[in-house]
XYZ file of N, CA and C in Angstrom:
690
model
N 103.679 136.466 5.361
C 104.479 136.236 6.607
C 103.900 135.372 8.038
N 103.665 136.118 8.709
C 102.524 135.509 9.478
C 101.705 134.632 9.171
N 101.484 134.853 8.851
C 100.159 133.409 8.087
C 100.625 132.161 8.069
N 101.457 132.632 7.046
C 102.269 131.143 6.597
C 103.339 130.746 7.828
N 103.874 131.226 8.769
C 104.696 130.926 9.371
C 103.383 130.530 10.845
N 102.485 130.684 10.796
C 101.554 130.591 11.984
C 100.614 128.900 11.153
N 100.578 128.999 9.864
C 100.078 127.407 9.450
C 100.973 126.391 9.499
N 102.604 126.801 8.774
C 103.161 125.373 8.960
C 103.402 124.880 10.752
N 103.597 126.079 11.679
C 103.994 125.474 12.708
C 102.879 125.100 13.967
N 101.752 125.324 13.216
C 100.787 125.002 14.027
C 100.778 123.495 14.277
N 99.873 123.089 15.577
C 100.087 121.545 15.781
C 99.025 120.837 15.244
N 99.115 119.690 14.799
C 97.611 118.513 13.701
C 97.907 117.415 15.137
N 96.732 116.984 14.795
C 95.968 115.640 15.796
C 95.328 114.868 14.762
N 96.401 113.586 14.891
C 95.522 112.644 13.649
C 95.321 111.375 14.930
N 94.174 110.158 14.191
C 93.935 108.965 15.160
C 93.665 108.426 14.111
N 93.669 107.102 15.019
C 93.626 105.594 14.116
C 93.259 104.551 14.866
N 91.986 103.848 14.895
C 91.702 102.599 15.602
C 92.603 101.834 15.334
N 92.769 101.153 15.935
C 93.453 99.295 15.616
C 92.282 98.980 14.262
N 93.533 98.509 13.171
C 93.008 97.990 11.951
C 92.779 99.204 11.086
N 92.881 100.585 11.400
C 93.115 101.353 10.798
C 93.924 101.859 9.992
N 94.222 102.456 8.568
C 95.671 103.717 8.465
C 95.831 104.985 9.296
N 96.903 104.872 9.720
C 97.097 106.441 10.203
C 98.328 106.979 9.175
N 97.855 108.181 8.998
C 98.543 108.683 7.603
C 98.771 110.210 7.955
N 100.101 110.432 8.025
C 100.589 111.775 8.531
C 101.017 112.206 6.877
N 100.815 114.117 6.743
C 101.573 114.722 5.804
C 101.649 115.918 5.928
N 102.799 116.423 5.092
C 103.140 117.706 5.488
C 103.037 118.584 4.367
N 102.806 119.729 3.862
C 103.406 120.616 2.857
C 104.485 120.567 2.423
N 104.497 120.568 0.765
C 105.582 121.360 0.187
C 106.905 122.060 1.146
N 108.091 121.149 1.071
C 109.517 122.265 1.699
C 108.499 122.065 2.913
N 108.524 121.080 3.553
C 108.708 120.852 5.235
C 108.251 119.652 5.524
N 108.753 119.452 6.683
C 108.939 117.496 6.977
C 108.114 117.362 8.416
N 107.584 116.296 8.990
C 106.792 116.042 10.017
C 107.927 116.067 11.240
N 107.838 116.680 12.266
C 107.962 116.813 13.379
C 106.993 116.673 14.672
N 107.167 114.976 15.204
C 106.438 114.289 15.902
C 106.678 115.243 17.287
N 105.281 115.553 18.140
C 105.317 116.432 19.549
C 104.653 115.325 20.127
N 104.286 114.590 20.294
C 103.585 113.530 21.134
C 102.796 112.183 20.619
N 102.907 111.123 21.451
C 102.197 110.120 20.846
C 101.673 109.681 21.804
N 100.374 108.767 21.616
C 99.531 107.875 22.841
C 99.042 106.733 22.027
N 99.254 105.561 22.776
C 99.089 104.176 21.760
C 97.964 103.517 23.331
N 96.904 102.910 22.977
C 96.162 102.414 24.322
C 94.896 102.992 24.296
N 93.859 102.748 25.596
C 92.957 103.386 25.190
C 92.382 104.052 27.234
N 92.097 105.279 26.940
C 91.850 105.715 27.972
C 90.485 106.472 28.184
N 89.647 106.337 27.293
C 88.680 106.335 27.297
C 87.279 104.984 26.861
N 86.422 105.224 27.120
C 85.628 104.491 26.549
C 85.164 103.987 25.374
N 84.752 102.818 24.711
C 84.820 102.886 23.348
C 83.792 103.622 22.847
N 82.888 103.629 23.535
C 81.306 104.559 22.796
C 81.670 105.974 22.527
N 83.035 106.148 23.468
C 83.908 107.740 23.002
C 84.318 108.303 21.832
N 85.015 106.972 21.766
C 86.365 106.562 20.326
C 86.285 105.362 19.695
N 86.501 105.251 18.923
C 87.082 103.821 18.429
C 86.406 102.687 18.519
N 84.741 102.647 18.765
C 83.568 101.772 19.299
C 84.617 100.014 19.230
N 83.860 99.571 19.562
C 84.490 97.986 19.664
C 83.834 97.423 18.352
N 84.929 96.594 18.122
C 84.691 95.316 17.159
C 83.959 94.087 16.950
N 83.754 94.059 18.569
C 82.714 92.764 18.636
C 81.279 92.905 18.720
N 80.781 91.747 18.488
C 79.332 92.112 19.020
C 78.782 92.627 19.930
N 77.737 93.256 20.021
C 77.466 93.979 21.394
C 76.801 93.126 23.017
N 76.820 91.725 22.436
C 76.227 91.038 23.611
C 78.060 90.492 23.775
N 79.014 90.141 23.622
C 80.144 90.046 23.587
C 81.018 91.363 24.452
N 80.710 91.876 24.225
C 81.260 93.211 24.688
C 80.496 93.797 25.333
N 80.169 93.305 26.127
C 79.243 93.848 27.435
C 79.849 92.426 28.750
N 80.716 91.551 27.743
C 80.711 90.723 28.830
C 82.536 90.832 29.278
N 82.886 91.371 28.494
C 84.303 91.674 28.674
C 84.172 93.650 29.679
N 85.275 93.139 30.618
C 85.494 94.547 31.412
C 86.477 95.369 30.398
N 86.324 96.498 29.838
C 86.866 97.163 28.925
C 87.308 98.027 30.137
N 89.114 97.963 29.459
C 90.183 98.466 30.128
C 90.223 99.948 29.453
N 90.269 100.993 30.712
C 90.206 102.179 30.377
C 91.414 102.946 31.000
N 92.574 102.170 31.433
C 94.015 102.534 31.566
C 94.898 102.311 31.430
N 94.920 101.935 29.919
C 95.753 100.973 29.160
C 96.667 101.911 28.064
N 97.891 101.657 28.254
C 98.816 102.669 27.646
C 100.171 101.483 27.383
N 100.998 102.000 26.714
C 102.088 101.372 26.155
C 103.172 102.784 25.931
N 104.572 102.856 26.571
C 105.480 103.209 26.681
C 106.437 103.434 25.462
N 106.090 103.028 24.149
C 106.983 102.916 23.001
C 106.203 103.666 21.986
N 104.890 104.135 21.787
C 104.458 104.506 21.331
C 105.437 106.190 20.256
N 105.986 106.876 21.262
C 106.711 108.252 21.031
C 107.554 107.572 19.813
N 108.351 106.882 20.396
C 109.697 105.939 19.868
C 109.239 105.663 18.443
N 108.489 104.900 18.462
C 107.777 104.232 17.172
C 107.485 105.330 16.255
N 106.748 106.408 16.474
C 106.541 107.404 15.550
C 107.290 108.023 15.272
N 108.613 108.106 15.882
C 109.957 109.057 15.676
C 110.556 108.194 15.009
N 110.457 106.882 14.820
C 110.957 106.192 14.066
C 110.492 105.972 12.419
N 108.768 106.131 12.344
C 108.366 105.712 11.218
C 108.193 106.767 10.470
N 107.705 108.202 11.239
C 107.383 109.486 10.905
C 108.541 110.671 10.604
N 109.164 110.902 11.377
C 110.243 111.467 11.944
C 111.231 112.751 10.423
N 110.638 113.631 10.330
C 111.325 114.140 9.447
C 111.041 113.905 8.019
N 109.983 113.173 7.811
C 109.760 112.647 6.635
C 108.413 113.734 5.968
N 108.348 113.989 5.088
C 107.040 114.583 4.075
C 105.602 113.792 4.822
N 105.538 112.495 4.841
C 104.502 111.899 4.377
C 104.823 110.887 5.511
N 103.779 109.861 5.794
C 104.049 108.616 6.267
C 102.894 108.056 6.814
N 102.716 106.762 6.007
C 101.522 105.962 6.769
C 101.642 104.389 6.837
N 101.160 103.747 7.744
C 101.003 102.565 8.317
C 99.798 101.923 9.128
N 99.718 100.731 8.782
C 98.696 99.771 10.322
C 98.587 100.232 11.115
N 97.864 100.509 11.820
C 97.836 100.473 13.703
C 97.481 99.270 14.270
N 98.513 98.279 14.848
C 97.716 97.444 15.701
C 98.706 97.129 16.795
N 98.437 96.303 17.778
C 99.144 96.266 18.931
C 100.591 95.547 18.426
N 100.818 94.658 17.708
C 102.020 94.100 17.256
C 103.026 94.921 17.623
N 102.970 96.606 16.688
C 104.077 97.340 16.288
C 104.866 97.896 17.338
N 103.546 98.005 18.687
C 104.350 98.800 19.998
C 104.681 97.382 21.092
N 104.821 96.197 20.808
C 105.541 95.516 21.499
C 104.392 94.360 22.077
N 104.513 94.275 23.165
C 103.482 93.339 23.959
C 102.534 94.202 24.475
N 101.607 93.339 23.850
C 99.578 94.276 23.900
C 99.464 94.798 25.592
N 99.236 95.665 25.687
C 98.826 96.285 27.023
C 97.955 95.648 27.742
N 96.899 95.486 26.949
C 95.179 94.974 27.170
C 94.744 94.091 26.324
N 94.983 92.963 26.561
C 94.547 91.747 25.248
C 92.948 92.176 25.058
N 92.059 91.993 24.235
C 90.592 91.978 24.395
C 89.824 93.107 24.561
N 90.533 94.328 24.601
C 90.407 95.749 24.387
C 90.890 96.319 23.202
N 89.810 96.942 22.565
C 90.128 97.888 20.904
C 90.989 98.874 21.369
N 92.092 99.145 21.240
C 93.291 100.300 21.342
C 92.835 101.373 19.994
N 93.712 102.615 20.375
C 93.973 103.513 19.229
C 95.130 104.244 19.410
N 95.783 104.944 18.577
C 96.889 105.869 18.656
C 96.421 107.081 17.894
N 96.807 107.918 19.168
C 97.064 109.268 19.118
C 98.572 109.974 18.703
N 98.583 110.718 18.101
C 99.400 111.343 17.346
C 99.389 113.252 17.040
N 100.579 113.472 17.720
C 100.112 115.266 17.940
C 101.463 115.499 16.710
N 101.426 116.466 16.011
C 102.915 116.824 15.429
C 102.763 117.929 14.292
N 103.511 118.201 14.071
C 103.725 119.893 13.354
C 104.418 119.823 12.135
N 104.430 120.690 11.301
C 105.515 120.757 10.093
C 106.101 121.529 10.201
N 107.300 120.862 10.009
C 108.543 122.533 10.247
C 109.105 122.075 8.881
N 109.531 123.374 8.570
C 110.446 123.843 7.355
C 111.814 123.610 7.086
N 111.971 122.812 6.221
C 113.365 122.198 5.411
C 114.632 122.815 6.077
N 114.222 124.377 5.618
C 115.412 125.177 6.078
C 115.863 125.468 7.382
N 115.405 125.459 8.321
C 115.250 126.000 9.720
C 115.556 125.308 10.578
N 116.210 125.879 11.413
C 117.234 125.266 12.665
C 116.359 125.154 13.933
N 116.173 124.350 14.766
C 115.965 124.023 16.119
C 117.028 124.180 17.032
N 117.146 124.607 18.361
C 117.762 124.561 19.294
C 116.766 124.288 20.780
N 117.021 123.599 21.265
C 116.774 123.277 23.208
C 117.680 123.782 23.659
N 116.941 124.679 24.645
C 117.958 124.490 26.110
C 117.024 124.147 27.386
N 117.433 123.174 27.963
C 116.942 122.790 29.385
C 116.841 124.332 30.156
N 116.019 123.882 31.368
C 115.376 125.205 32.566
C 116.876 125.611 33.000
N 117.362 127.013 32.865
C 118.272 127.527 33.683
C 119.704 127.278 33.182
N 119.170 126.206 31.983
C 120.797 126.605 30.902
C 120.806 128.071 29.966
N 122.013 128.177 29.550
C 121.814 129.766 28.083
C 121.904 129.038 27.166
N 120.702 129.395 26.489
C 120.836 129.681 24.482
C 121.345 130.543 23.950
N 122.117 129.859 22.869
C 123.334 130.647 22.027
C 122.613 130.935 21.040
N 122.149 131.502 20.260
C 121.847 131.484 18.879
C 123.171 132.392 17.981
N 123.449 131.682 16.889
C 124.774 132.517 16.031
C 124.557 131.974 14.221
N 125.170 133.458 13.558
C 124.748 133.093 12.036
C 126.248 133.201 11.839
N 126.464 133.289 10.331
C 128.103 133.268 9.697
C 127.918 134.847 9.640
N 129.375 135.203 8.908
C 129.366 136.724 8.436
C 128.354 137.012 7.352
N 127.923 138.565 8.044
C 126.544 139.315 6.980
C 125.731 137.986 6.546
N 125.116 137.351 8.251
C 123.610 137.180 8.190
C 123.185 137.116 9.668
N 122.050 137.269 9.503
C 121.649 137.635 10.774
C 120.418 136.460 11.142
N 119.878 136.529 12.086
C 118.924 135.686 12.750
C 117.438 136.444 12.111
N 116.657 134.850 11.978
C 115.293 135.121 11.939
C 114.515 134.356 12.830
N 113.435 135.229 13.613
C 112.927 134.266 15.128
C 111.823 133.637 14.247
N 111.095 132.392 14.032
C 110.062 131.805 13.631
C 108.952 131.387 14.487
N 109.710 130.822 15.845
C 108.948 129.977 16.990
C 109.945 130.149 18.309
N 108.633 129.881 19.435
C 109.536 129.876 20.721
C 108.736 129.446 21.580
N 108.857 128.299 22.483
C 107.854 127.541 23.124
C 108.809 127.840 24.308
N 108.590 128.268 25.952
C 109.295 127.905 26.773
C 108.074 127.189 28.165
N 108.305 126.384 28.297
C 107.831 125.607 29.043
C 107.829 124.196 28.903
N 106.410 123.430 29.571
C 106.775 121.693 29.148
C 105.403 121.569 27.821
N 105.959 120.923 26.865
C 105.026 120.382 26.328
C 104.390 119.201 25.934
N 103.574 118.487 25.534
C 102.968 117.501 25.748
C 103.807 115.949 25.957
N 104.385 116.217 24.770
C 105.550 115.133 24.478
C 106.667 115.348 25.417
N 106.940 116.347 25.920
C 108.509 116.476 26.050
C 108.960 116.670 25.315
N 110.665 117.293 25.651
C 111.620 117.184 25.327
C 112.808 116.006 25.376
N 112.970 115.501 24.026
C 114.032 114.402 24.047
C 115.510 115.488 24.762
N 115.552 116.252 24.561
C 117.014 116.621 24.753
C 116.804 117.333 26.451
N 115.809 117.092 26.874
C 115.922 117.661 28.557
C 114.813 116.207 29.059
N 114.937 115.266 29.376
C 114.174 114.833 29.739
C 113.469 114.863 31.147
N 112.816 114.636 31.663
C 112.280 114.997 33.326
C 112.120 114.134 34.265
N 112.906 114.332 35.124
C 113.081 113.250 36.404
C 111.972 113.295 37.181
N 110.689 114.061 37.270
C 109.902 113.899 38.317
C 109.089 113.303 37.494
N 109.283 112.034 37.708
C 108.294 110.953 36.743
C 106.824 110.728 37.655
N 106.902 111.352 38.904
C 105.317 111.280 39.307
C 104.310 112.532 38.878
N 104.957 113.501 38.295
C 104.171 114.780 37.872
C 103.170 114.241 36.649
N 102.174 114.954 36.521
C 101.388 114.243 35.726
C 101.624 114.723 33.891
N 101.146 114.517 32.798
C 101.739 114.857 31.726
C 100.997 116.399 31.236
N 101.633 117.225 32.171
C 100.848 118.309 31.647
C 101.512 119.363 30.440
N 100.689 120.219 29.942
C 101.039 121.109 29.034
C 101.075 122.443 29.357
N 102.352 123.018 29.135
C 102.196 124.648 30.110
C 102.994 125.626 29.207
N 102.822 126.480 28.442
C 103.816 127.270 27.934
C 103.742 128.914 28.134
N 104.583 129.317 28.039
C 104.462 131.040 28.273
C 104.312 131.355 26.962
N 103.189 132.640 27.620
C 102.741 133.381 26.413
C 102.940 134.178 25.172
N 104.302 134.467 26.226
C 105.236 135.892 25.591
C 106.510 135.247 25.148
N 107.056 133.928 25.096
C 108.224 133.582 24.768
C 108.202 134.326 23.218
N 107.716 133.845 22.115
C 108.086 134.111 20.899
C 108.639 135.963 20.921
N 107.527 136.373 21.665
C 107.761 137.821 21.655
C 108.776 138.420 22.110
N 109.419 137.612 23.362
C 110.388 137.802 24.130
C 112.278 137.563 23.015
N 111.821 136.575 22.558
C 113.049 136.038 21.100
C 113.156 136.793 20.707
N 112.183 136.974 19.928
C 112.125 137.983 18.403
C 112.781 139.616 19.047
N 112.610 140.144 20.042
C 112.878 141.179 20.674
C 114.576 141.230 20.811
N 115.290 140.282 21.353
C 116.638 139.977 22.020
C 117.053 139.237 20.934
N 116.097 138.733 19.528
C 117.355 138.013 19.212
C 117.646 138.384 17.329
N 116.232 138.834 17.172
C 115.430 138.843 15.712
C 116.203 140.075 15.205
N 117.006 139.758 13.840
C 117.657 140.840 12.806
C 119.059 140.865 13.361
N 119.930 140.044 14.614
C 121.023 140.253 14.655
C 122.180 138.763 14.683
N 123.443 138.823 14.608
C 123.922 137.961 14.484
C 124.037 136.737 15.168
N 124.397 137.599 16.329
C 124.224 136.354 17.575
C 123.566 136.681 18.876
N 123.217 136.115 19.958
C 122.615 136.450 20.566
C 122.579 135.250 21.953
N 122.054 135.393 22.967
C 121.991 134.801 23.921
C 121.224 134.772 25.059
N 120.098 133.957 25.955
C 119.601 134.083 26.944
C 119.217 132.886 27.566
N 118.789 133.191 29.171
C 118.808 132.002 29.898
C 117.297 131.298 29.416
N 117.484 130.061 29.760
C 115.905 129.431 29.486
C 115.203 129.639 31.250
N 115.375 130.230 31.608
C 114.970 130.759 33.013
C 113.405 131.069 33.256
N 112.461 131.205 34.289
C 111.393 131.892 34.704
C 111.755 133.139 34.718
N 113.113 133.819 35.682
C 113.093 135.094 35.691
C 113.318 136.113 33.982
N 113.428 135.044 33.163
C 113.330 135.440 31.905
C 111.772 135.359 31.233
N 111.627 134.310 31.765
C 110.079 133.927 30.701
C 108.486 134.114 31.807
N 109.026 134.344 32.963
C 107.917 133.867 33.914
C 107.701 132.337 34.091
N 106.732 131.847 35.171
C 106.739 130.677 35.138
C 105.554 130.453 34.649
N 105.074 129.800 33.422
C 103.424 129.422 33.163
C 103.013 128.116 33.750
N 104.074 127.424 34.361
C 104.121 125.936 34.742
C 103.205 125.958 36.431
N 103.290 125.061 37.082
C 103.184 124.603 38.645
C 104.492 124.660 38.850
N 104.520 124.853 40.576
C 106.103 124.983 41.092
C 106.555 123.220 40.972
N 107.802 122.778 40.547
C 108.182 121.645 40.605
C 108.454 121.329 39.426
N 107.473 121.516 38.362
C 107.490 120.799 36.628
C 108.927 121.522 36.057
N 109.250 121.095 35.328
C 111.069 121.170 34.796
C 110.406 121.558 33.125
N 111.307 122.940 32.814
C 110.407 123.215 31.575
C 111.461 123.284 31.082
N 111.202 123.887 29.496
C 112.497 124.058 28.501
C 112.261 125.138 27.590
N 113.549 125.947 26.922
C 113.158 126.781 25.839
C 113.191 125.993 24.382
N 112.508 125.849 23.931
C 112.508 125.913 21.914
C 112.426 126.233 20.910
N 113.458 126.602 20.312
C 113.501 128.173 19.562
C 113.828 127.629 17.895
N 112.991 127.635 17.141
C 113.186 127.596 15.568
C 113.462 128.794 15.047
N 114.251 128.838 14.014
C 115.239 130.010 13.459
C 115.533 129.802 12.131
N 115.948 130.475 11.167
C 116.554 130.444 10.444
C 118.255 131.562 10.359
N 118.919 131.675 9.285
C 119.953 132.474 9.039
C 119.895 132.951 7.675
N 119.796 134.818 7.681
C 119.577 134.784 5.964
C 119.853 136.399 5.796
N 120.325 136.812 4.983
C 121.169 137.970 4.690
C 119.937 138.917 5.482
N 120.586 140.052 5.913
C 119.690 141.327 6.610
C 119.033 142.078 5.548
N 119.219 142.151 4.447
C 118.725 142.401 3.461
C 117.626 141.660 2.688
N 117.732 140.009 2.683
C 116.686 139.352 2.204
C 115.703 138.851 2.856
N 115.483 139.512 4.312
C 114.776 138.642 5.461
C 113.402 139.361 5.022
N 113.164 140.254 5.076
C 111.604 140.875 4.679
C 111.075 140.291 3.089
N 112.361 140.359 1.877
C 112.209 139.817 0.837
C 111.625 138.175 1.138
N 112.015 137.749 1.790
C 111.754 136.149 1.815
C 110.792 135.940 2.453
N 110.498 136.746 3.520
C 109.314 136.593 4.092
C 108.088 136.948 3.300
N 108.017 137.981 2.438
C 106.655 138.267 1.411
C 106.815 136.796 0.512
N 107.767 136.415 0.135
C 107.743 135.539 -0.661
C 107.081 134.223 0.246
N 107.477 134.108 1.029
C 107.086 133.134 1.845
C 105.281 132.606 2.144
N 104.677 134.249 2.194
C 103.345 134.602 2.393
C 102.503 134.370 1.158
N 103.323 134.674 0.238
C 102.440 135.088 -0.998
C 102.662 133.771 -1.477
N 104.111 132.211 -1.161
C 103.539 131.058 -1.409
C 102.756 130.148 -0.795
């Protein structure tokens, strides 16, 4: 069970240079959940996606290594979110205006494979998160993140735009949510540093994201064992 869940909920990373296909794929009974995306160039071409121009020409143009577009996350959500797989050719036309003509760019994407039958709930910092199941069903917690993820949270947009995009997560969020909610019909918890501690620098807004499902109290263990063997 634990092995299956960690495999399903782990972060995947993929990249493709301009003119290449990016292809995302998830296992059976799961779908793509985009976490973050970047299109542009922030490292020199000798480190990632070498220039396609002849070397003599490449030395004449100054490569832009501070180049990015703000539309890459939304584009990835449009193309791939909640699908089993997706594939498309990477080029600047996909993302609107070319932020740095003459510089070869690349797409980086971070995603997870989310089980189809699971539910996801988000609470912004200091809000209360409530989970509940129908009568005779109980909660099974599979994933819990408190902090700030690289892609941020669409439900909790960050106000302090001057802060760097930094990832910081509580190491105890999953254990705390299991202790508070697992096996119960309903539960609630505040998405606060009082409950989870503060894994981030002061002033960075955080959120709580929980993935769970509802099952019969007697069926939780057999279902988990079945998942592990499957």
